[in-house]
Short mmCIF file of C-alpha atoms and ligand atoms in Angstrom, two decimals:
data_model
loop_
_atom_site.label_atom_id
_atom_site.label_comp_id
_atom_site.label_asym_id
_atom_site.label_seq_id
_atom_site.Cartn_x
_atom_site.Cartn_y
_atom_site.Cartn_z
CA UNK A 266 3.37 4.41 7.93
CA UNK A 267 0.14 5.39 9.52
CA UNK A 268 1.91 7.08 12.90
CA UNK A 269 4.09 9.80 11.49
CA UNK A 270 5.20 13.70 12.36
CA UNK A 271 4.40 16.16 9.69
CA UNK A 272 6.04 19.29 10.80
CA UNK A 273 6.85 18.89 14.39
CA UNK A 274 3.52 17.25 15.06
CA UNK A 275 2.99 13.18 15.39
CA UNK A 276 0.00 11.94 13.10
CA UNK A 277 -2.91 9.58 12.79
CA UNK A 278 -2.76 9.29 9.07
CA UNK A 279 -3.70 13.02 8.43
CA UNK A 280 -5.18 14.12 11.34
CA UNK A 281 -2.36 15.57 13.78
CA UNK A 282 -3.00 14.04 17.43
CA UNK A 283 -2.94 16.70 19.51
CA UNK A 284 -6.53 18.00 17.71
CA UNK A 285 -7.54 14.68 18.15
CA UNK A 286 -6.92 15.19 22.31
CA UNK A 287 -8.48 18.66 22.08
CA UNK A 288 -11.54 17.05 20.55
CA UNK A 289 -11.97 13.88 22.71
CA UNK A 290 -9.76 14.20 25.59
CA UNK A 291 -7.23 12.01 26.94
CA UNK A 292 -6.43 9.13 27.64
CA UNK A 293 -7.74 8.12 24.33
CA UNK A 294 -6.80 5.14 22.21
CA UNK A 295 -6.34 6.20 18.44
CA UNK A 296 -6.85 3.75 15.69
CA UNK A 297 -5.46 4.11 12.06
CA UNK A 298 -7.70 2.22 9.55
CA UNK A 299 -5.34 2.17 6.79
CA UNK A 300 -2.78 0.70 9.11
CA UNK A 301 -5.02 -2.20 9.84
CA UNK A 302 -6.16 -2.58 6.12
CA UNK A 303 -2.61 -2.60 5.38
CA UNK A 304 -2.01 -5.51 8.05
CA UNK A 305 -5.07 -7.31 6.57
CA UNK A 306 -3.23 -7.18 2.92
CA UNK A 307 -0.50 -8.69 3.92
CA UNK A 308 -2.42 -11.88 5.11
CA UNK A 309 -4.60 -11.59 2.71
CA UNK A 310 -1.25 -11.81 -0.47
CA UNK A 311 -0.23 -14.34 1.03
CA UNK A 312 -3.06 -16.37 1.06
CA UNK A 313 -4.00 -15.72 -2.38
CA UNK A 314 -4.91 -18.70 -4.51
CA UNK A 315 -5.77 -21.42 -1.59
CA UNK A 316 -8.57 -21.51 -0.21
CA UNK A 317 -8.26 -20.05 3.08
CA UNK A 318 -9.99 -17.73 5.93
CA UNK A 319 -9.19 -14.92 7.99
CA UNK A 320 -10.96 -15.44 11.23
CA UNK A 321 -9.25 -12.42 13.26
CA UNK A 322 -9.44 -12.88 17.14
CA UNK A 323 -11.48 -10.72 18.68
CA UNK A 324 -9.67 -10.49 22.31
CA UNK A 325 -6.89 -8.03 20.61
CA UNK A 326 -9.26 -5.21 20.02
CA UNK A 327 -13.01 -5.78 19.75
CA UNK A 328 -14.12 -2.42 19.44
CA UNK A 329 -17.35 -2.57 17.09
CA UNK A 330 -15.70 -0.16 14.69
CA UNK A 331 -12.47 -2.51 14.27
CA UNK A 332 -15.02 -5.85 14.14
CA UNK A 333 -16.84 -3.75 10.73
CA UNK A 334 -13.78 -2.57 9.27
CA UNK A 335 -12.26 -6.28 9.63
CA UNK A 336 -15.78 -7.75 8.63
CA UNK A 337 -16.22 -5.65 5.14
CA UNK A 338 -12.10 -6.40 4.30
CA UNK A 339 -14.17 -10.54 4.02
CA UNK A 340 -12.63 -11.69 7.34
CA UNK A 341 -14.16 -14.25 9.76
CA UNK A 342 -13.39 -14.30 13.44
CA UNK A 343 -12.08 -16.28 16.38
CA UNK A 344 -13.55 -15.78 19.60
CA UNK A 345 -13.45 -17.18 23.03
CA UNK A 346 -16.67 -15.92 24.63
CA UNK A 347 -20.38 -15.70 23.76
CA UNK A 348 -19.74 -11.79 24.46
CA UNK A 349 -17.47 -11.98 21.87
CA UNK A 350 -19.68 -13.36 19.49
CA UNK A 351 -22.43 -11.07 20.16
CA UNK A 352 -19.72 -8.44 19.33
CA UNK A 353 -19.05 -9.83 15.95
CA UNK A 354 -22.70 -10.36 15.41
CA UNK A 355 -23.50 -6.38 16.20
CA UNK A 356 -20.62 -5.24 13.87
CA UNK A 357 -22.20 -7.48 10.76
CA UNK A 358 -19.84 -9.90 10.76
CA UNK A 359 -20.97 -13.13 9.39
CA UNK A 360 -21.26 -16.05 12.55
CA UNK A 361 -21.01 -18.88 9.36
CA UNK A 362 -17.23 -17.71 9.45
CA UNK A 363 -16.38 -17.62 13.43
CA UNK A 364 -14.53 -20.47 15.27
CA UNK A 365 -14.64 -20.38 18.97
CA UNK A 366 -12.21 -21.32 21.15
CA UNK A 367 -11.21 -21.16 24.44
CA UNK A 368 -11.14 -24.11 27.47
CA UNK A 369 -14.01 -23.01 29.00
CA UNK A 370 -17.12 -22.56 26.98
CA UNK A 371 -20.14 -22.75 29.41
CA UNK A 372 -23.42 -24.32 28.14
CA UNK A 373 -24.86 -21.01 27.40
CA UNK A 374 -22.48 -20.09 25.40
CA UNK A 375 -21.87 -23.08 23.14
CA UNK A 376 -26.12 -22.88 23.13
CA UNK A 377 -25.41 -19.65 21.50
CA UNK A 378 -22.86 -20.41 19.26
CA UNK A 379 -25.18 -23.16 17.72
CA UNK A 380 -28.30 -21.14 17.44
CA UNK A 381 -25.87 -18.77 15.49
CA UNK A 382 -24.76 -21.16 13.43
CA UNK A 383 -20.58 -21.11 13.90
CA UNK A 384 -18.28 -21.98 11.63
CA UNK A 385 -16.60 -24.58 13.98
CA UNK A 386 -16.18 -25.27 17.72
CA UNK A 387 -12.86 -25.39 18.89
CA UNK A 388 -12.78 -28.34 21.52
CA UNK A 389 -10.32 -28.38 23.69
CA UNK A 390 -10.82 -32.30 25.89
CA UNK A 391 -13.02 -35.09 25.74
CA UNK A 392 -15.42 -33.02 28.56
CA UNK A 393 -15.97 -30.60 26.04
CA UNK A 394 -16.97 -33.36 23.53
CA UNK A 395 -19.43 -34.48 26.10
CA UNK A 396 -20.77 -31.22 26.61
CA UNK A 397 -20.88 -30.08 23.08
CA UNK A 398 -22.52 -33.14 22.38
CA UNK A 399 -25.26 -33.07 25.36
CA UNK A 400 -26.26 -29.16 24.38
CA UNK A 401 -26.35 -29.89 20.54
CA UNK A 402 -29.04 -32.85 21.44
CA UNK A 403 -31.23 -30.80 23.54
CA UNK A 404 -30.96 -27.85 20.91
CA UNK A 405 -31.89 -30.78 17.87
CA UNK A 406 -28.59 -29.15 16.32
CA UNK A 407 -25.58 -30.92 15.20
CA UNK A 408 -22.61 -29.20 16.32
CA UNK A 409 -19.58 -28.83 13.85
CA UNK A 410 -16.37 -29.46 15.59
CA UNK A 411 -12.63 -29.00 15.36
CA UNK A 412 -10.24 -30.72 18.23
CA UNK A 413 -7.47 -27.68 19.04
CA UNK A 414 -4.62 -29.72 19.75
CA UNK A 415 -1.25 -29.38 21.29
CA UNK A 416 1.80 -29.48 18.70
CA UNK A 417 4.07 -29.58 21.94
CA UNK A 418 6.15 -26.78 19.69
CA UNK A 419 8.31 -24.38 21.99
CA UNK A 420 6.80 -20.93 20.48
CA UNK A 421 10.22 -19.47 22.15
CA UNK A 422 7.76 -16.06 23.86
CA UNK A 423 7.26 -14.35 27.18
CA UNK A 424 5.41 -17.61 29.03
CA UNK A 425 1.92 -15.85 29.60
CA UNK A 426 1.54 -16.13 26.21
CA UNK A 427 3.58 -19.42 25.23
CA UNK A 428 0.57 -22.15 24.77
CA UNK A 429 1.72 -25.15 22.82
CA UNK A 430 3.45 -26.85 25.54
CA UNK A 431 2.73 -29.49 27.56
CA UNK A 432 2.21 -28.03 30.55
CA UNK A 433 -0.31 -25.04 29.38
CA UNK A 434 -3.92 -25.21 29.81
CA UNK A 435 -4.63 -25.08 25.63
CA UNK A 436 -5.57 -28.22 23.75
CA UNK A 437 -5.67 -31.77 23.51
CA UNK A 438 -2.61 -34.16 24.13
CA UNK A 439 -1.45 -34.78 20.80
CA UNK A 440 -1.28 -38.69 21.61
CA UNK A 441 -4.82 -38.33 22.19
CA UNK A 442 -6.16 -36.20 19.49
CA UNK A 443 -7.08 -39.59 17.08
CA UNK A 444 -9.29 -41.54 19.85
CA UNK A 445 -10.76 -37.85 20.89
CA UNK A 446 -12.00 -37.63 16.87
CA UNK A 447 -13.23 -41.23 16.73
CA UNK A 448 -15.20 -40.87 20.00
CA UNK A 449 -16.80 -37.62 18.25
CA UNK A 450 -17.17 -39.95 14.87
CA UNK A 451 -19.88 -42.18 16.59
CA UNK A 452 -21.48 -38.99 18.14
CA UNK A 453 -24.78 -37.97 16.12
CA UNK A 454 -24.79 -34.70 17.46
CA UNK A 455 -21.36 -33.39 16.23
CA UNK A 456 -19.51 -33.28 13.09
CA UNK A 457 -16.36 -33.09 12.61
CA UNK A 458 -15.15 -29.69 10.04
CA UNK A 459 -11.73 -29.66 11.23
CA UNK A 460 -8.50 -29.26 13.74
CA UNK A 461 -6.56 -26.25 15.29
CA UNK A 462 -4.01 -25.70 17.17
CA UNK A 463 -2.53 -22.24 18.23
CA UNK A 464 1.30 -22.09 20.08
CA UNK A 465 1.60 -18.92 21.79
CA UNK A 466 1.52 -14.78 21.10
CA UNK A 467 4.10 -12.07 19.55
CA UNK A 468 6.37 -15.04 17.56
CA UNK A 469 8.88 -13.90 16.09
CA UNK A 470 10.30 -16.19 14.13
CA UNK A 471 8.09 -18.70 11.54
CA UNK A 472 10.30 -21.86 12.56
CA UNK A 473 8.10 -22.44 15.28
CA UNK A 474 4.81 -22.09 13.43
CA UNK A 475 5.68 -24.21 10.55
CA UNK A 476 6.97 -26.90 12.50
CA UNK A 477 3.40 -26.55 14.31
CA UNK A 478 2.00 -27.04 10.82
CA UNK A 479 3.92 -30.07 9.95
CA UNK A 480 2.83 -31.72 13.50
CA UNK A 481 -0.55 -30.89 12.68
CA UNK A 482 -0.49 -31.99 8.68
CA UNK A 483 0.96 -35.46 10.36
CA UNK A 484 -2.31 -35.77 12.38
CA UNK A 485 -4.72 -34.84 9.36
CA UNK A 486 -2.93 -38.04 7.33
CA UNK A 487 -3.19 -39.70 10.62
CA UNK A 488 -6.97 -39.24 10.52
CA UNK A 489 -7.09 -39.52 7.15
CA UNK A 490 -5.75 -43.01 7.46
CA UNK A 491 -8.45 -43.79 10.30
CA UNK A 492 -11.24 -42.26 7.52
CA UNK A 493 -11.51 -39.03 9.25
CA UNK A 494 -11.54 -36.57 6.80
CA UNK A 495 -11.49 -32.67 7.66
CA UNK A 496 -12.85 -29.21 5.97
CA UNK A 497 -9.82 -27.03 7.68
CA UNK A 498 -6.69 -26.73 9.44
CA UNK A 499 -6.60 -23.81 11.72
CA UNK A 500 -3.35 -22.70 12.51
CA UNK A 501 -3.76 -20.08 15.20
CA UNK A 502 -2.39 -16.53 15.14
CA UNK A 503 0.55 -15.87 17.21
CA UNK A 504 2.57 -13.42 14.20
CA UNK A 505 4.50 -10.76 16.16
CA UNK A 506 5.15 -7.56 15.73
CA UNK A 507 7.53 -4.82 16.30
CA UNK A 508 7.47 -2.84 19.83
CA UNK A 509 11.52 -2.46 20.19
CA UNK A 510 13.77 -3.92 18.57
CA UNK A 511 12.76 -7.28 17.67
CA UNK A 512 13.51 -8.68 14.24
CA UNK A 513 11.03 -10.20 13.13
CA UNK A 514 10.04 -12.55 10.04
CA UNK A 515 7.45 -11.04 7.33
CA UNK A 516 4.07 -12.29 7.86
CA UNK A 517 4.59 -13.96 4.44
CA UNK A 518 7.17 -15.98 5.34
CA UNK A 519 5.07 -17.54 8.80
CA UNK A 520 2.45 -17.93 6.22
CA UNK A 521 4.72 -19.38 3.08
CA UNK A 522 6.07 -21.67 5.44
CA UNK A 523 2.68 -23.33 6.37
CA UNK A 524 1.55 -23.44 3.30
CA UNK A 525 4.73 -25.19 2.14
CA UNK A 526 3.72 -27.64 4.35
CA UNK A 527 0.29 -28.04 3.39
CA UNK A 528 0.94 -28.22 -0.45
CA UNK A 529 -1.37 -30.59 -2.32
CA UNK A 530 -3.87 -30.50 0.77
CA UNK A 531 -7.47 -29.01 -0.19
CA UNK A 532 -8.17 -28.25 3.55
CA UNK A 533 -9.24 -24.49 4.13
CA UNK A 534 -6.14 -22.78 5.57
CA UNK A 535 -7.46 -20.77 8.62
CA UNK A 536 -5.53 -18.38 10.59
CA UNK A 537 -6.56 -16.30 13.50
CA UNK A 538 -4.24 -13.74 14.03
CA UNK A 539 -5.16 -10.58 16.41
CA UNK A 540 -2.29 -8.79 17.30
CA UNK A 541 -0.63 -8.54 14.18
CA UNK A 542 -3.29 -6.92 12.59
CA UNK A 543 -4.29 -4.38 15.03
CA UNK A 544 -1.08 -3.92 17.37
CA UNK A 545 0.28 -1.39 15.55
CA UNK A 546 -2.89 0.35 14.53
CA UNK A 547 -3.08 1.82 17.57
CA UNK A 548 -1.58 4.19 20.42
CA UNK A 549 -2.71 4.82 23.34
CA UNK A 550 -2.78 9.20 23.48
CA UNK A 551 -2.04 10.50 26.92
CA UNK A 552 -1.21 13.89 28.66
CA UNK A 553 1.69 14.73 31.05
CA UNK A 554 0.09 15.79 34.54
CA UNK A 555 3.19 16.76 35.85
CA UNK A 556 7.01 16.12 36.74
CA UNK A 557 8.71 14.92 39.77
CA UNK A 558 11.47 14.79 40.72
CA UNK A 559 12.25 11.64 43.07
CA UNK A 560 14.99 10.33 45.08
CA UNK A 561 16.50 8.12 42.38
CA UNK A 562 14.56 8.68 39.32
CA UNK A 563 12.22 11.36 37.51
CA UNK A 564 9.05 10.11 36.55
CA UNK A 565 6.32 11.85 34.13
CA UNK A 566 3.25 11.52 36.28
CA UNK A 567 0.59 10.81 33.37
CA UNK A 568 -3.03 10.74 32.87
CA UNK A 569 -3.12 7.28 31.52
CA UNK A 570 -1.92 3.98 33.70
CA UNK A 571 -1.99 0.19 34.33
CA UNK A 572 -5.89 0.33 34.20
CA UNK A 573 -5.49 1.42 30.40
CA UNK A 574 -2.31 -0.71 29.38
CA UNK A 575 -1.70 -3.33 31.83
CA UNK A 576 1.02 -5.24 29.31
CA UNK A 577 4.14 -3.65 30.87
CA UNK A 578 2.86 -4.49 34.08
CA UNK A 579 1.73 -8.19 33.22
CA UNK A 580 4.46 -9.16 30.65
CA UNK A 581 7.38 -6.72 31.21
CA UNK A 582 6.13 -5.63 28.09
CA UNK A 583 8.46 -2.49 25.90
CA UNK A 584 5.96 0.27 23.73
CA UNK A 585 7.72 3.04 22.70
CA UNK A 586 6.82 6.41 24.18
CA UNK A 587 6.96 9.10 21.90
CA UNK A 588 6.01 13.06 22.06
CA UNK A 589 3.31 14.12 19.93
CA UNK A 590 5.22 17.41 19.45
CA UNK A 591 8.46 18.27 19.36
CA UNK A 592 8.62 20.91 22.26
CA UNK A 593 11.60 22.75 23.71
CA UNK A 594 11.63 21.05 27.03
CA UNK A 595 14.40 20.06 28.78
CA UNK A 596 15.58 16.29 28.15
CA UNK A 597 15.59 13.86 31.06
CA UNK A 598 15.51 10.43 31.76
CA UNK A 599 12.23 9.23 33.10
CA UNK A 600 9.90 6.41 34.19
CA UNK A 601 6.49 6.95 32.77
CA UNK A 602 3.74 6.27 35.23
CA UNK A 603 -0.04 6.54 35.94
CA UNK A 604 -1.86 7.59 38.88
CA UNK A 605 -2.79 4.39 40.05
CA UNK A 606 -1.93 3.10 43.50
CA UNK A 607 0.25 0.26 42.75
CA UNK A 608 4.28 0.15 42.07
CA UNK A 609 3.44 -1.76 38.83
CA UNK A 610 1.41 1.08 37.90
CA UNK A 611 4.13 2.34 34.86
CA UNK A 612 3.73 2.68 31.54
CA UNK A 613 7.77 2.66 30.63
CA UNK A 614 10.83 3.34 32.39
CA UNK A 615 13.83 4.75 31.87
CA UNK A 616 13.42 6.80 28.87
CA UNK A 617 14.69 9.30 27.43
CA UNK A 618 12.24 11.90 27.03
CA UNK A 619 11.71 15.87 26.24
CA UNK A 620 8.29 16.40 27.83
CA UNK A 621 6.67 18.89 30.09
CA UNK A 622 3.67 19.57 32.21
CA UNK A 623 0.77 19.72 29.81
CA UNK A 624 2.74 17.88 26.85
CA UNK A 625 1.16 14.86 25.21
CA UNK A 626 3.01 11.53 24.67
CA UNK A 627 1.68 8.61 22.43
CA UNK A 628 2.40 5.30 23.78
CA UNK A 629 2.36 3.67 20.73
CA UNK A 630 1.74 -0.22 19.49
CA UNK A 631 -1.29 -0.46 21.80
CA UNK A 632 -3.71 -1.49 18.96
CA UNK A 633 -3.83 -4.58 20.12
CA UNK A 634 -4.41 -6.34 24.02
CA UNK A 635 -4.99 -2.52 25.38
CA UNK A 636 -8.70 -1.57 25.62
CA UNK A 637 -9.47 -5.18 25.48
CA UNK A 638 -7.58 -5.63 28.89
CA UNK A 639 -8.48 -2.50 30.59
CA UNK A 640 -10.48 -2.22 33.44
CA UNK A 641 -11.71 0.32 36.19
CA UNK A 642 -9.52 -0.11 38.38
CA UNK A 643 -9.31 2.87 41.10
CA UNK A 644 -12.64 3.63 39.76
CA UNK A 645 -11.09 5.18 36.38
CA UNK A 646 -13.44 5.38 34.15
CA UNK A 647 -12.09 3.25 30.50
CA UNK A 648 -10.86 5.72 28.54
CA UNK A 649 -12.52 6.81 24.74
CA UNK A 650 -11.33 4.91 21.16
CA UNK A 651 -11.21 7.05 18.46
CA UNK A 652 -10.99 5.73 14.35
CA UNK A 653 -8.89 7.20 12.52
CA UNK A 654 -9.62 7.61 8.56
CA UNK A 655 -8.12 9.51 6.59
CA UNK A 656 -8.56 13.43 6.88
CA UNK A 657 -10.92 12.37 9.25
CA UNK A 658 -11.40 10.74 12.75
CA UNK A 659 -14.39 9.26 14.61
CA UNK A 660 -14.89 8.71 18.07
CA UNK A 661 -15.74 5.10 18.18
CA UNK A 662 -16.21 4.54 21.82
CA UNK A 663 -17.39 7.40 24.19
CA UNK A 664 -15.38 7.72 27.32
CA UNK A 665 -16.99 6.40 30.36
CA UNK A 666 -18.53 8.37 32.90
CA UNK A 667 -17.87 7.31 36.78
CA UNK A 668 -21.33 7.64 36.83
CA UNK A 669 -21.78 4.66 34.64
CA UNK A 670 -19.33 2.31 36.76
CA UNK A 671 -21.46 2.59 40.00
CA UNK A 672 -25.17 2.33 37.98
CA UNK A 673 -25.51 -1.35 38.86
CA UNK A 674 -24.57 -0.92 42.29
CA UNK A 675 -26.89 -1.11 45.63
CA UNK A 676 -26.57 -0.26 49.17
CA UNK A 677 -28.21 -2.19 52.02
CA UNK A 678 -31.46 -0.90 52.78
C1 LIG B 912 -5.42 -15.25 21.29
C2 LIG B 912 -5.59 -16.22 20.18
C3 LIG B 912 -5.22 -15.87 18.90
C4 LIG B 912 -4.59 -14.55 18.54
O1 LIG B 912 -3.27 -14.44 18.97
P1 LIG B 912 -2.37 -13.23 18.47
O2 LIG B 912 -1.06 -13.49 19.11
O3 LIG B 912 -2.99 -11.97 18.95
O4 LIG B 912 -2.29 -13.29 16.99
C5 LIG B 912 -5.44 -16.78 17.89
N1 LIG B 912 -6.00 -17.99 18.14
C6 LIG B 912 -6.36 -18.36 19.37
C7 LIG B 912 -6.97 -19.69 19.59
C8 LIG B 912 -6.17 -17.50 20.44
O5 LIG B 912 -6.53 -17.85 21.66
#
């Protein structure tokens, strides 16, 4: 395990956190790349012998550092902005093996995406097509497609993140998906590479994800039938993994499962998991300001908050909170909470906790959907990433200045 104490002290592989706070401060986010290597294996096993890609989505973490390390292990990438593919595209990774998804692409960005020279666009309704197909004239490009349908599969998750049903935003009807591909058949401008789908975030168990796979593998003969033939099946990301107490499948049995499914297909298998490679990679490294004592509860008044990990906030979400030494302060039962000016400003509550003025505490699985959905909220400046390596760590993104979040500001003249 990549997050472990070695006499008294909680670790980043070797390097013990609390030098890593005197060296970069805190709040800090601290990275283990062994942890996501090891997280990358395990897809990686599974998938031996078909072909298949890794196209890791970039919204979980995007931090240049994590895009290299992910790029070098051979991965591709999922994205769902043209920011996110100028990411990829900074860290080396290789735009023939992105797929970009997302409900919204504006002109611009699918203008990008082409010039780049994508792996597939992820369409997600017949606007799109239309679009897609307008910009990839203009451009003289054809543009290769995918249609990212809707299994209608109950991922069974918190419902911000549960997006193969119905009602959600995500994909095309799956009633529709076979007129949507002919329509893009008799379109010059696109061609057709493949179909995706993607259910939801933090699944626990494969049953929902292979019965996505068999919806989908019922399409693909559909379209075979119509003589639409298809490069890859993208099954989405969505693997879960542990904050509490959840029991949850091996990645190799979501992945088993699928490919099960798809046996005797020669589609590329692509998957696009984020948080289950990085989630756990990561805690978020933060020092106790002080103690009070309230009314009804105690809370340890930290120097990290909502603006830095807004998931218990947004989802109810559980991390684990855990000293980074073993200290001889008094045990209590606290909520811990930021400085921010909002109620929902808490990082966990009711815990039981030995911790002090001056102590450090590592909130830990906050790898993955932490940075990426930070913001500056009460003018906080985003706090500093740090790569862990070994014996040795490297600060990977500086900490922001509150200098830097008023630069682009202007007051009347
Ligand atoms: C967000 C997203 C993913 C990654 O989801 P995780 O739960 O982090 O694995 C994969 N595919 C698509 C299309 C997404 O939008």
């Amino acid at each position: 395990m990549s997050f472990e104490y070695h006499s008294g002290r909680l670790h980043a592989e070797e390097v013990a956190l609390d030098d890593i706070a005197r060296r970069h401060g805190t709040p800090c986010y601290v990275y283990s790349r062994a942890a996501i290597e090891s997280a990358y294996r395990e897809y990686s096993a599974a998938l031996a012998g078909r072909p298949a890609l890794i196209a890791y989505s970039v919204k979980a973490n995007s931090n240049l550092a994590v895009l290299a390390l992910i790029s070098r292990l051979g991965a591709g990438f999922d994205i769902v902005s043209g920011g996110e593919l100028k990411r990829v595209i900074a860290a080396g990774g290789d735009p023939r093996k992105v797929v970009f998804s997302g409900v919204g692409k504006t002109e611009d960005e699918i203008a990008l995406a082409l010039e780049a020279g994508i792996l597939s666009l992820n369409l997600e309704s017949g606007a799109e097509l239309e679009r897609v197909d307008a910009v990839a004239a203009r451009l003289g490009k054809v543009a290769p497609v995918a249609f990212r349908v809707n299994p209608d599969v109950d991922a069974r998750t918190h419902p911000y993140i549960s997006t193969g049903l119905k009602q959600n935003k995500f994909g095309v009807a799956y009633a529709e998906a076979e007129k949507l591909y002919r329509d893009a058949a008799e379109r010059p401008n696109v061609k057709i590479v493949g179909i995706g789908c993607h259910i939801g975030s933090q699944l626990t168990r494969a049953g929902p994800f292979v019965a996505a796979a068999e919806r989908m593998l019922a399409l693909v003969q559909q379209l075979d039938t119509a003589g639409i033939t298809l490069e890859h099946i993208d099954l989405g990301g969505g693997i879960g993994i542990r904050y509490h107490e959840e029991r949850l499948e091996p990645i190799g049995a979501f992945l088993d499962g699928a490919l099960g499914m798809l046996a005797g297909r020669k589609e590329t298998l692509i998957v696009d998991p984020g948080r289950s490679l990085v989630g756990n990679a990561g805690v978020l490294l933060t020092r106790v300001e002080l103690v009070k004592h309230g009314e009804a509860k105690n809370f340890l008044v930290v120097d990290a908050a909502m603006n830095d990990l807004i998931r218990p906030a947004l989802y109810d979400a559980w991390h684990e909170v855990r000293p980074v030494r073993k200290t001889g302060a008094p045990q209590g039962v606290y909520d811990v909470v930021g400085p921010v000016c909002e109620s929902g400003d808490f990082l966990a509550r009711d815990r039981q906790l030995a911790a002090m003025a001056g102590d450090l505490l590592a909130v830990m699985s906050a790898g993955a959907y932490a940075m990426t959905m930070s913001s500056n909220y009460n003018s906080r400046p985003r706090a500093a990433e740090v790569l862990v390596d070994g014996r040795a760590d490297f600060l990977v993104r500086e900490r922001e200045t509150v200098e830097e979040l008023f630069a682009k500001e202007r007051v009347l003249p």
